[in-house]
Amino acid sequence: MDIHPSYSALASVVERYPAHGGALFQTYNDLKLAQQWRDVEVKDLGQVCKRGGIQGRRPKTAADADSLLHVVPCALAESISMVWLKDVFEALGNPSSIYLAVVSDDSSIVYYKLSSGIVKPSI
Amino acid sequence: MSSNRFRGGPNKGGPRRQENNRIYRYPLPLIFSDSPPSRVRSILGLLGLSLNQVLNPNCEGYYDVSTRSVWIVTQRDSEILWRRGFFGKGNLSRSEPSWFVRQMKDRKSKGSMTSEEVREKRRADRKQFKLDRAAAIAKVAAEAETIFETEGRVVVPALFGPEIPSGATWKPSTVEPEADAGLEQEQSGDAKDTETKEEPEEEPLEDMEHLQLTLQEAFFLAWNLDCLSILDPDTDEPLSLSEIWMTFQQVYLAPPIPNSPPPELQFDNPFLVHYAAYHHYRSLGWVVKSGLKFCVDYLLYKRGPVFTHAEFAIVVCPVYEDPQDQEISTTQLQNSSPFTWSWLGTINRANSQVMKTLILAYVTIPARSRVSRSVLNSPACFAHYSVREVIVRRFIPARMRD
């Protein structure tokens, strides 16, 4: 993973939290290269969450192209609790919604949109 | 009178199927060479000997610790492993590594579509269909309203009928290309300037994608078929089979503390449990892929993702032969404790929606009291694991009478 060109952007966060480096790396590559997101940045979510997060914007042709979206990667084997989610929301500055990226060993990623509070269904 | 087989162009129906049958004709990376029949071969055949040679592609991959996978970085090996058995997944693509092709196409915007582009177009068309249908229904309802107001007659607004598009009658409209063509004509005077500006901005594109194999797939290829050698990423040296065996197990055990002996091998190592299931279904001839998108562990394809949708969704449920082993175990195996009815109902519903049958694959973990842990030093330990399947189907007493 270290010799991959994307690694330099992630190096500091991965070295601090090596256990979650793989999930972060795969999500970063998927967003930047495959989904073609713009302004992709890696953020350190602090000592409480002990992992990195990613923020960015969708490509220009997408529906909500200008809003800043937050993505938190996690591995399939992890178990997630409400406390975990609360810490992540706080570390990102309490956005209205975040995307949870669940990463599998074969590089499949599924994204789940989690909103804080109730969301009315769109018509 | 044109033949119906070739209706739709070279990428649909008959020609596509023939092309797929040609490209994906080998079910495994090893090929048996055919030599023409001769007298020597028939005599040897009577004796039970054969002159057939096994052609081994000898692929190479790098083991990556952080992502717990083996990366195939060369184009040749990626193509061989994908086309002969559908092993692995392109890490920037939906299935086959197609990122480079998609990027080149973005720059030229012409030609046939990759599977991701087909998926996007299908979703966009379906969204448009739903909008058109909703608009037609609203229009019929508004007409019923005006009839009631003007004539006093009650007309029940229909939800289907000749005026409302259905899946069979709706066709995507081709409005957008005409709008683009109109814009292009207006800007044709500026076109030359923008073209010369674009060329120096395009750098040569490097392929950033690799084929990613799970540890189970990589071990299956290396141990059973001997067609993959796994290289250490730091030294570029191939790992021996026993090194691969030990490394793949230890990556799931407690993180290594420097200067202390490696942790003891366990029977309930997730690598072993999942490999037992993977090997079981692969050796029966199924193509086994990840089931993350359907909340299950594995999907079984009869011939491959290219041919039909997966028919079965497998959830691996590890069972300890000795319950005491589970109490003292430090590994948290998923689905090893009794599951809730709501979990089973959710997964079954999600999979019936997509016409897949749910199978619970119970993998028995041998008891430490009966089998010594020294067997874990070699893959022979798999003789002690067994896999049993239970098929789950929802039963509705009122509707299912036979």
PDB file of N, CA and C in Angstrom, chain B residues 40-97:
ATOM      1  N   VAL B  40      -0.721 -43.461 -30.765  1.00  0.00           N
ATOM      2  CA  VAL B  40       0.006 -43.518 -29.486  1.00  0.00           C
ATOM      3  C   VAL B  40      -0.908 -43.090 -28.348  1.00  0.00           C
ATOM      4  N   ARG B  41      -1.690 -42.028 -28.599  1.00  0.00           N
ATOM      5  CA  ARG B  41      -2.562 -41.543 -27.538  1.00  0.00           C
ATOM      6  C   ARG B  41      -3.626 -42.568 -27.201  1.00  0.00           C
ATOM      7  N   SER B  42      -4.160 -43.244 -28.236  1.00  0.00           N
ATOM      8  CA  SER B  42      -5.225 -44.211 -27.927  1.00  0.00           C
ATOM      9  C   SER B  42      -4.668 -45.397 -27.169  1.00  0.00           C
ATOM     10  N   ILE B  43      -3.442 -45.811 -27.481  1.00  0.00           N
ATOM     11  CA  ILE B  43      -2.856 -46.944 -26.749  1.00  0.00           C
ATOM     12  C   ILE B  43      -2.599 -46.553 -25.307  1.00  0.00           C
ATOM     13  N   LEU B  44      -2.018 -45.350 -25.147  1.00  0.00           N
ATOM     14  CA  LEU B  44      -1.774 -44.887 -23.784  1.00  0.00           C
ATOM     15  C   LEU B  44      -3.079 -44.712 -23.023  1.00  0.00           C
ATOM     16  N   GLY B  45      -4.106 -44.288 -23.779  1.00  0.00           N
ATOM     17  CA  GLY B  45      -5.410 -44.104 -23.137  1.00  0.00           C
ATOM     18  C   GLY B  45      -5.941 -45.417 -22.585  1.00  0.00           C
ATOM     19  N   LEU B  46      -5.707 -46.523 -23.318  1.00  0.00           N
ATOM     20  CA  LEU B  46      -6.157 -47.840 -22.823  1.00  0.00           C
ATOM     21  C   LEU B  46      -5.436 -48.220 -21.538  1.00  0.00           C
ATOM     22  N   LEU B  47      -4.192 -47.767 -21.436  1.00  0.00           N
ATOM     23  CA  LEU B  47      -3.424 -48.084 -20.233  1.00  0.00           C
ATOM     24  C   LEU B  47      -3.732 -47.129 -19.096  1.00  0.00           C
ATOM     25  N   GLY B  48      -4.539 -46.099 -19.375  1.00  0.00           N
ATOM     26  CA  GLY B  48      -4.874 -45.153 -18.316  1.00  0.00           C
ATOM     27  C   GLY B  48      -3.903 -43.995 -18.213  1.00  0.00           C
ATOM     28  N   LEU B  49      -3.044 -43.820 -19.220  1.00  0.00           N
ATOM     29  CA  LEU B  49      -2.109 -42.693 -19.191  1.00  0.00           C
ATOM     30  C   LEU B  49      -2.548 -41.648 -20.193  1.00  0.00           C
ATOM     31  N   SER B  50      -2.048 -40.445 -20.027  1.00  0.00           N
ATOM     32  CA  SER B  50      -2.480 -39.389 -20.939  1.00  0.00           C
ATOM     33  C   SER B  50      -1.305 -38.491 -21.295  1.00  0.00           C
ATOM     34  N   LEU B  51      -1.335 -38.004 -22.535  1.00  0.00           N
ATOM     35  CA  LEU B  51      -0.273 -37.101 -22.955  1.00  0.00           C
ATOM     36  C   LEU B  51      -0.684 -35.642 -22.797  1.00  0.00           C
ATOM     37  N   ASN B  52      -1.862 -35.393 -22.197  1.00  0.00           N
ATOM     38  CA  ASN B  52      -2.319 -34.014 -22.044  1.00  0.00           C
ATOM     39  C   ASN B  52      -1.396 -33.254 -21.120  1.00  0.00           C
ATOM     40  N   GLN B  53      -1.081 -32.039 -21.525  1.00  0.00           N
ATOM     41  CA  GLN B  53      -0.256 -31.221 -20.647  1.00  0.00           C
ATOM     42  C   GLN B  53      -1.111 -30.205 -19.942  1.00  0.00           C
ATOM     43  N   VAL B  54      -0.678 -29.828 -18.767  1.00  0.00           N
ATOM     44  CA  VAL B  54      -1.369 -28.775 -18.033  1.00  0.00           C
ATOM     45  C   VAL B  54      -0.616 -27.482 -18.292  1.00  0.00           C
ATOM     46  N   LEU B  55      -1.325 -26.478 -18.841  1.00  0.00           N
ATOM     47  CA  LEU B  55      -0.682 -25.186 -19.085  1.00  0.00           C
ATOM     48  C   LEU B  55      -0.947 -24.284 -17.890  1.00  0.00           C
ATOM     49  N   ASN B  56       0.108 -23.897 -17.204  1.00  0.00           N
ATOM     50  CA  ASN B  56      -0.015 -23.105 -15.993  1.00  0.00           C
ATOM     51  C   ASN B  56       0.379 -21.662 -16.295  1.00  0.00           C
ATOM     52  N   PRO B  57      -0.503 -20.693 -16.078  1.00  0.00           N
ATOM     53  CA  PRO B  57      -0.149 -19.303 -16.412  1.00  0.00           C
ATOM     54  C   PRO B  57       0.864 -18.681 -15.467  1.00  0.00           C
ATOM     55  N   ASN B  58       1.056 -19.256 -14.266  1.00  0.00           N
ATOM     56  CA  ASN B  58       2.048 -18.744 -13.304  1.00  0.00           C
ATOM     57  C   ASN B  58       1.892 -17.265 -13.034  1.00  0.00           C
ATOM     58  N   CYS B  59       0.795 -16.894 -12.375  1.00  0.00           N
ATOM     59  CA  CYS B  59       0.548 -15.493 -12.078  1.00  0.00           C
ATOM     60  C   CYS B  59       1.260 -15.102 -10.787  1.00  0.00           C
ATOM     61  N   GLU B  60       1.450 -13.793 -10.617  1.00  0.00           N
ATOM     62  CA  GLU B  60       2.109 -13.293  -9.414  1.00  0.00           C
ATOM     63  C   GLU B  60       1.269 -12.210  -8.780  1.00  0.00           C
ATOM     64  N   GLY B  61       1.285 -12.146  -7.462  1.00  0.00           N
ATOM     65  CA  GLY B  61       0.560 -11.075  -6.796  1.00  0.00           C
ATOM     66  C   GLY B  61       1.309 -10.635  -5.567  1.00  0.00           C
ATOM     67  N   TYR B  62       1.031  -9.408  -5.084  1.00  0.00           N
ATOM     68  CA  TYR B  62       1.667  -8.882  -3.886  1.00  0.00           C
ATOM     69  C   TYR B  62       0.713  -8.972  -2.715  1.00  0.00           C
ATOM     70  N   TYR B  63       1.231  -9.390  -1.574  1.00  0.00           N
ATOM     71  CA  TYR B  63       0.414  -9.472  -0.379  1.00  0.00           C
ATOM     72  C   TYR B  63       0.417  -8.122   0.319  1.00  0.00           C
ATOM     73  N   ASP B  64      -0.771  -7.585   0.619  1.00  0.00           N
ATOM     74  CA  ASP B  64      -0.845  -6.291   1.300  1.00  0.00           C
ATOM     75  C   ASP B  64      -1.470  -6.492   2.672  1.00  0.00           C
ATOM     76  N   VAL B  65      -0.736  -6.094   3.724  1.00  0.00           N
ATOM     77  CA  VAL B  65      -1.196  -6.366   5.084  1.00  0.00           C
ATOM     78  C   VAL B  65      -2.401  -5.515   5.464  1.00  0.00           C
ATOM     79  N   SER B  66      -2.330  -4.208   5.170  1.00  0.00           N
ATOM     80  CA  SER B  66      -3.386  -3.319   5.680  1.00  0.00           C
ATOM     81  C   SER B  66      -4.744  -3.633   5.104  1.00  0.00           C
ATOM     82  N   THR B  67      -4.809  -3.996   3.815  1.00  0.00           N
ATOM     83  CA  THR B  67      -6.114  -4.276   3.228  1.00  0.00           C
ATOM     84  C   THR B  67      -6.452  -5.761   3.287  1.00  0.00           C
ATOM     85  N   ARG B  68      -5.563  -6.573   3.861  1.00  0.00           N
ATOM     86  CA  ARG B  68      -5.767  -8.022   3.999  1.00  0.00           C
ATOM     87  C   ARG B  68      -6.146  -8.650   2.669  1.00  0.00           C
ATOM     88  N   SER B  69      -5.327  -8.403   1.657  1.00  0.00           N
ATOM     89  CA  SER B  69      -5.671  -8.926   0.338  1.00  0.00           C
ATOM     90  C   SER B  69      -4.394  -9.130  -0.455  1.00  0.00           C
ATOM     91  N   VAL B  70      -4.550  -9.747  -1.624  1.00  0.00           N
ATOM     92  CA  VAL B  70      -3.430  -9.938  -2.534  1.00  0.00           C
ATOM     93  C   VAL B  70      -3.721  -9.128  -3.788  1.00  0.00           C
ATOM     94  N   TRP B  71      -2.753  -8.297  -4.189  1.00  0.00           N
ATOM     95  CA  TRP B  71      -2.982  -7.419  -5.335  1.00  0.00           C
ATOM     96  C   TRP B  71      -2.314  -7.985  -6.568  1.00  0.00           C
ATOM     97  N   ILE B  72      -3.056  -8.055  -7.659  1.00  0.00           N
ATOM     98  CA  ILE B  72      -2.489  -8.476  -8.942  1.00  0.00           C
ATOM     99  C   ILE B  72      -2.296  -7.203  -9.755  1.00  0.00           C
ATOM    100  N   VAL B  73      -1.066  -6.843 -10.043  1.00  0.00           N
ATOM    101  CA  VAL B  73      -0.817  -5.534 -10.622  1.00  0.00           C
ATOM    102  C   VAL B  73      -0.576  -5.559 -12.130  1.00  0.00           C
ATOM    103  N   THR B  74      -0.245  -6.738 -12.693  1.00  0.00           N
ATOM    104  CA  THR B  74       0.009  -6.733 -14.133  1.00  0.00           C
ATOM    105  C   THR B  74      -1.279  -6.987 -14.898  1.00  0.00           C
ATOM    106  N   GLN B  75      -1.350  -6.369 -16.080  1.00  0.00           N
ATOM    107  CA  GLN B  75      -2.537  -6.484 -16.917  1.00  0.00           C
ATOM    108  C   GLN B  75      -2.778  -7.943 -17.330  1.00  0.00           C
ATOM    109  N   ARG B  76      -1.693  -8.644 -17.656  1.00  0.00           N
ATOM    110  CA  ARG B  76      -1.814 -10.026 -18.159  1.00  0.00           C
ATOM    111  C   ARG B  76      -2.415 -10.938 -17.093  1.00  0.00           C
ATOM    112  N   ASP B  77      -1.873 -10.858 -15.859  1.00  0.00           N
ATOM    113  CA  ASP B  77      -2.355 -11.741 -14.796  1.00  0.00           C
ATOM    114  C   ASP B  77      -3.782 -11.391 -14.391  1.00  0.00           C
ATOM    115  N   SER B  78      -4.085 -10.068 -14.354  1.00  0.00           N
ATOM    116  CA  SER B  78      -5.459  -9.668 -14.009  1.00  0.00           C
ATOM    117  C   SER B  78      -6.446 -10.277 -14.977  1.00  0.00           C
ATOM    118  N   GLU B  79      -6.107 -10.192 -16.268  1.00  0.00           N
ATOM    119  CA  GLU B  79      -7.033 -10.689 -17.278  1.00  0.00           C
ATOM    120  C   GLU B  79      -7.202 -12.196 -17.155  1.00  0.00           C
ATOM    121  N   ILE B  80      -6.093 -12.913 -16.922  1.00  0.00           N
ATOM    122  CA  ILE B  80      -6.174 -14.371 -16.825  1.00  0.00           C
ATOM    123  C   ILE B  80      -7.024 -14.764 -15.626  1.00  0.00           C
ATOM    124  N   LEU B  81      -6.757 -14.177 -14.465  1.00  0.00           N
ATOM    125  CA  LEU B  81      -7.471 -14.607 -13.267  1.00  0.00           C
ATOM    126  C   LEU B  81      -8.935 -14.214 -13.312  1.00  0.00           C
ATOM    127  N   TRP B  82      -9.265 -13.083 -13.958  1.00  0.00           N
ATOM    128  CA  TRP B  82     -10.675 -12.725 -14.050  1.00  0.00           C
ATOM    129  C   TRP B  82     -11.390 -13.597 -15.072  1.00  0.00           C
ATOM    130  N   ARG B  83     -10.764 -13.771 -16.252  1.00  0.00           N
ATOM    131  CA  ARG B  83     -11.464 -14.476 -17.323  1.00  0.00           C
ATOM    132  C   ARG B  83     -11.526 -15.981 -17.105  1.00  0.00           C
ATOM    133  N   ARG B  84     -10.631 -16.535 -16.318  1.00  0.00           N
ATOM    134  CA  ARG B  84     -10.689 -17.979 -16.100  1.00  0.00           C
ATOM    135  C   ARG B  84     -11.104 -18.233 -14.661  1.00  0.00           C
ATOM    136  N   GLY B  85     -12.388 -18.070 -14.386  1.00  0.00           N
ATOM    137  CA  GLY B  85     -12.858 -18.390 -13.049  1.00  0.00           C
ATOM    138  C   GLY B  85     -13.370 -17.206 -12.255  1.00  0.00           C
ATOM    139  N   PHE B  86     -13.285 -15.955 -12.806  1.00  0.00           N
ATOM    140  CA  PHE B  86     -13.838 -14.784 -12.118  1.00  0.00           C
ATOM    141  C   PHE B  86     -13.250 -14.605 -10.724  1.00  0.00           C
ATOM    142  N   PHE B  87     -11.936 -14.743 -10.617  1.00  0.00           N
ATOM    143  CA  PHE B  87     -11.295 -14.516  -9.325  1.00  0.00           C
ATOM    144  C   PHE B  87     -11.034 -13.034  -9.155  1.00  0.00           C
ATOM    145  N   GLY B  88     -11.266 -12.509  -7.962  1.00  0.00           N
ATOM    146  CA  GLY B  88     -10.878 -11.142  -7.657  1.00  0.00           C
ATOM    147  C   GLY B  88     -11.862 -10.104  -8.148  1.00  0.00           C
ATOM    148  N   LYS B  89     -11.517  -8.837  -7.854  1.00  0.00           N
ATOM    149  CA  LYS B  89     -12.363  -7.705  -8.246  1.00  0.00           C
ATOM    150  C   LYS B  89     -11.465  -6.505  -8.447  1.00  0.00           C
ATOM    151  N   GLY B  90     -11.727  -5.750  -9.498  1.00  0.00           N
ATOM    152  CA  GLY B  90     -10.975  -4.520  -9.717  1.00  0.00           C
ATOM    153  C   GLY B  90     -11.271  -3.544  -8.598  1.00  0.00           C
ATOM    154  N   ASN B  91     -10.236  -2.941  -7.994  1.00  0.00           N
ATOM    155  CA  ASN B  91     -10.523  -2.168  -6.788  1.00  0.00           C
ATOM    156  C   ASN B  91     -11.184  -0.832  -7.068  1.00  0.00           C
ATOM    157  N   LEU B  92     -11.238  -0.394  -8.337  1.00  0.00           N
ATOM    158  CA  LEU B  92     -11.942   0.845  -8.654  1.00  0.00           C
ATOM    159  C   LEU B  92     -13.144   0.580  -9.542  1.00  0.00           C
ATOM    160  N   SER B  93     -13.549  -0.686  -9.650  1.00  0.00           N
ATOM    161  CA  SER B  93     -14.640  -1.018 -10.564  1.00  0.00           C
ATOM    162  C   SER B  93     -15.648  -1.890  -9.860  1.00  0.00           C
ATOM    163  N   ARG B  94     -16.739  -2.108 -10.571  1.00  0.00           N
ATOM    164  CA  ARG B  94     -17.807  -2.912 -10.020  1.00  0.00           C
ATOM    165  C   ARG B  94     -17.439  -4.384 -10.002  1.00  0.00           C
ATOM    166  N   SER B  95     -16.746  -4.876 -11.029  1.00  0.00           N
ATOM    167  CA  SER B  95     -16.341  -6.281 -11.041  1.00  0.00           C
ATOM    168  C   SER B  95     -15.019  -6.415 -11.777  1.00  0.00           C
ATOM    169  N   GLU B  96     -15.070  -6.399 -13.104  1.00  0.00           N
ATOM    170  CA  GLU B  96     -13.845  -6.536 -13.859  1.00  0.00           C
ATOM    171  C   GLU B  96     -13.094  -5.217 -13.831  1.00  0.00           C
ATOM    172  N   PRO B  97     -11.757  -5.232 -13.722  1.00  0.00           N
ATOM    173  CA  PRO B  97     -11.022  -3.964 -13.706  1.00  0.00           C
ATOM    174  C   PRO B  97     -11.263  -3.197 -15.000  1.00  0.00           C
TER     175      PRO B  97
END
